[in-house]
Amino acid sequence: GNSVTQMEGPVTLSEEAFLTINCTYTATGYPSLFWYVQYPGEGLQLLLKATKADDKGSNKGFEATYRKETTSFHLEKGSVQVSDSAVYFCALSRTGRRALTFGSGTRLQVQP
Amino acid sequence: GAGVSQSPRYKVAKRGQDVALRCDPISGHVSLFWYQQALGQGPEFLTYFQNEAQLDKSGLPSDRFFAERPEGSVSTLKIQRTQKEDSAVYLCASSLYVRDASGNTIYFGEGSWLTVV
C-alpha cells in the first residue's frame, strides 16, 4: 500500500539556520507529492507540491524535489524564521485519487 | 465564511454516547473530505463526497461511523456508541473541483477535537 515516512521531531533551529525535513514514500505508480503546513491554531495549508519525477515545488522560500530514484521529497529552506515554527506534513496522492496519504508530521521550532 | 468551518471545535463524550460533527465547506466547493487525526499522527482519510454523493467511504473504521451531505453543502460526521479509540481530531476539507489531488487545492478546517472518556 501507500505510505509516507518523515523524520521525527521536534526539530529545533536558530533563526537563519538551514532546514531539511526528510520524507520518503512507498507507492505504486507515480504519485503526486505534497508538503502541508499547520501553523498554531490554524488548519492544514498546502505549502508546495510536485506531480512528476524531477519536479521541484517551491513556495515561501521552501523547496522540495521529487526524486523517484530515492523515493524522496525532502523539504528544505535556506534560512528559517521564527514565523516558520509549525508542524509540517509530507503527503502523497496516487494518480486519479482524491484522497491524500499523510506522514506523521514533523514539528519545527525556530528560536530567535 | 472564507474558509472551512467546523463545529464543535471541542467535544468531550462519555463512552457509548453518540456524537455529531458538522462541517461547512467553502461555498461552491464540490468535493468534501473527512479525515481522522490521532494524537501525534498524520491525518487519515475517512470518506469523500462529490456534491451529495458519497463516492468513497473506504476509510471509515467501522459501521459506527456515518457521514452525510444531503444537499451537497454542509456535511455531518456521526459516530455512534463512541469508544475511547475514537478520540482524535476530525478534519474536514473541501475543494472546488472533482479532479484528483494533484490538480485540485484542498482547503482544511481547523478540526473538531473529540475526547471520549
XYZ file of C-alpha atoms in Angstrom:
229
model
C 0.000 0.000 0.000
C 0.891 3.647 0.023
C 2.818 5.146 2.914
C 4.845 8.203 3.829
C 7.685 8.294 6.347
C 9.076 11.531 7.656
C 11.693 12.366 10.243
C 10.539 12.620 13.802
C 10.577 15.923 15.557
C 10.743 18.247 17.120
C 13.387 19.923 15.027
C 14.769 22.932 16.850
C 16.765 25.518 14.932
C 18.039 29.020 15.433
C 16.762 31.774 13.184
C 18.516 31.882 9.775
C 19.639 28.255 10.028
C 19.257 25.822 7.121
C 16.322 23.446 7.317
C 15.914 19.931 5.965
C 12.964 17.709 6.823
C 13.287 14.263 5.298
C 10.385 12.492 3.632
C 10.357 9.154 1.829
C 7.401 7.353 0.346
C 6.158 3.975 -0.822
C 3.575 3.905 -3.567
C 2.595 2.080 -6.718
C 2.795 4.019 -9.925
C 3.684 7.686 -9.981
C 2.106 9.578 -7.107
C 1.925 13.308 -6.657
C 3.782 14.591 -3.616
C 2.878 17.410 -1.263
C 4.046 19.311 1.773
C 1.369 20.714 4.061
C 1.979 23.051 6.996
C -0.088 23.566 10.124
C 0.581 26.796 11.997
C -0.570 27.020 15.627
C -4.335 27.439 15.822
C -4.854 27.054 12.081
C -5.891 24.353 9.647
C -3.578 22.458 7.337
C -2.404 24.507 4.353
C -0.775 23.353 1.157
C 2.827 24.573 1.127
C 4.055 23.104 -2.148
C 3.625 20.153 -4.466
C 5.268 18.230 -7.282
C 3.398 15.991 -9.685
C 6.147 14.155 -11.552
C 9.713 12.971 -11.167
C 12.394 15.695 -11.007
C 9.775 18.421 -10.498
C 10.667 20.991 -7.869
C 7.909 22.525 -5.798
C 8.610 25.862 -4.138
C 6.784 28.428 -2.032
C 7.685 30.980 0.660
C 11.369 30.078 0.369
C 10.721 26.367 0.875
C 11.679 23.849 -1.811
C 11.315 20.117 -2.362
C 12.365 17.982 -5.337
C 10.545 14.811 -6.396
C 13.273 12.141 -6.507
C 11.879 8.936 -7.985
C 15.160 7.047 -7.752
C 15.318 7.528 -3.992
C 11.522 7.806 -3.461
C 12.087 11.010 -1.542
C 10.655 14.521 -1.291
C 12.775 16.303 1.293
C 11.726 19.796 2.378
C 14.430 22.482 2.512
C 14.724 26.150 3.342
C 17.901 28.144 3.304
C 17.146 30.495 6.194
C 14.316 29.793 8.617
C 12.423 32.429 10.550
C 10.575 32.276 13.854
C 7.340 32.522 11.884
C 8.138 29.175 10.220
C 7.510 27.384 13.517
C 4.764 24.894 12.715
C 4.080 21.228 12.053
C 4.993 20.047 8.548
C 3.315 17.059 6.888
C 4.535 15.214 3.825
C 1.756 13.585 1.789
C 1.126 11.708 -1.434
C -1.757 11.079 -3.724
C -1.941 8.389 -6.352
C -2.856 9.406 -9.866
C -6.600 9.678 -10.194
C -7.154 9.516 -6.452
C -8.574 12.364 -4.478
C -7.525 11.159 -1.031
C -4.181 12.085 0.484
C -1.897 9.775 2.475
C -0.006 11.720 5.117
C 3.151 11.179 7.114
C 3.070 11.597 10.868
C 4.273 15.211 10.817
C 7.429 16.983 11.965
C 7.270 19.848 14.426
C 9.686 22.689 13.684
C 10.617 25.142 16.410
C 12.667 28.168 15.393
C 14.265 30.145 18.176
C 15.227 33.830 17.844
C -17.221 32.389 5.687
C -13.932 32.482 3.883
C -12.697 29.082 4.959
C -13.868 25.628 6.003
C -15.715 25.882 9.284
C -16.151 23.024 11.733
C -18.204 22.695 14.886
C -17.963 21.971 17.677
C -14.281 22.736 17.996
C -14.037 20.633 21.149
C -16.261 17.800 22.286
C -15.997 15.542 25.319
C -18.213 12.475 25.128
C -18.780 9.647 27.550
C -18.085 6.223 26.157
C -21.188 4.918 24.476
C -22.600 8.326 23.563
C -23.384 9.335 20.005
C -21.695 12.459 18.603
C -22.267 14.583 15.512
C -19.605 16.788 13.975
C -20.520 19.467 11.485
C -18.573 20.832 8.524
C -19.380 23.947 6.488
C -17.202 23.819 3.376
C -16.184 26.809 1.311
C -19.191 27.978 -0.673
C -19.383 26.352 -4.093
C -16.877 23.620 -3.358
C -17.930 20.371 -4.953
C -15.586 17.991 -3.169
C -15.656 17.346 0.580
C -13.407 15.089 2.646
C -13.282 13.864 6.218
C -10.009 12.833 7.846
C -9.205 11.476 11.299
C -6.016 12.581 13.038
C -4.924 10.720 16.170
C -2.549 12.425 18.589
C 0.955 12.611 17.147
C -0.095 11.137 13.816
C -0.895 12.460 10.390
C -4.457 12.712 9.116
C -6.028 9.518 7.776
C -8.683 9.557 5.088
C -12.204 8.593 6.124
C -14.610 9.473 3.333
C -15.182 11.626 0.241
C -18.265 13.374 -1.185
C -18.806 14.815 -4.629
C -21.745 17.135 -4.077
C -24.256 14.989 -2.181
C -22.907 11.650 -3.397
C -20.625 9.720 -1.087
C -18.227 8.230 -3.618
C -15.613 6.783 -1.294
C -16.086 5.582 2.256
C -13.227 3.142 2.292
C -11.536 4.813 5.271
C -14.423 4.647 7.730
C -13.090 2.419 10.514
C -16.358 0.735 11.469
C -20.097 0.815 10.903
C -20.351 3.131 13.916
C -19.092 5.910 11.641
C -21.547 7.519 9.269
C -21.272 10.659 7.143
C -23.795 12.550 5.064
C -24.030 15.634 2.886
C -27.702 15.678 1.905
C -27.807 18.969 -0.016
C -24.281 18.984 -1.323
C -23.009 21.643 1.039
C -22.920 21.105 4.820
C -21.734 17.687 5.960
C -22.133 15.814 9.225
C -19.925 13.041 10.541
C -21.753 10.916 13.087
C -20.099 8.471 15.443
C -22.384 6.079 17.289
C -21.586 4.418 20.593
C -18.253 6.222 20.909
C -15.220 4.304 22.139
C -12.007 5.623 23.652
C -10.110 4.802 20.485
C -12.317 7.301 18.638
C -10.552 10.141 20.465
C -8.918 12.208 17.733
C -9.162 15.396 15.740
C -11.650 15.106 12.902
C -10.693 17.274 9.952
C -12.992 18.378 7.194
C -11.621 19.612 3.874
C -13.133 20.882 0.660
C -12.025 21.656 -2.851
C -13.571 23.389 -5.814
C -13.150 20.631 -8.379
C -13.517 16.887 -8.688
C -10.052 16.409 -10.124
C -7.513 14.322 -8.289
C -5.345 15.891 -5.630
C -2.542 16.853 -7.996
C -4.677 19.427 -9.755
C -7.064 20.481 -7.038
C -6.122 22.563 -3.989
C -7.684 21.131 -0.868
C -8.611 23.503 1.979
C -8.749 22.139 5.518
C -10.753 23.278 8.507
C -9.236 23.602 11.963
C -10.810 20.367 13.093
C -13.122 19.086 15.789
C -11.249 17.689 18.787
C -13.117 14.679 20.190
C -12.190 13.186 23.549
C -14.031 10.072 24.692
C -13.852 9.437 28.436
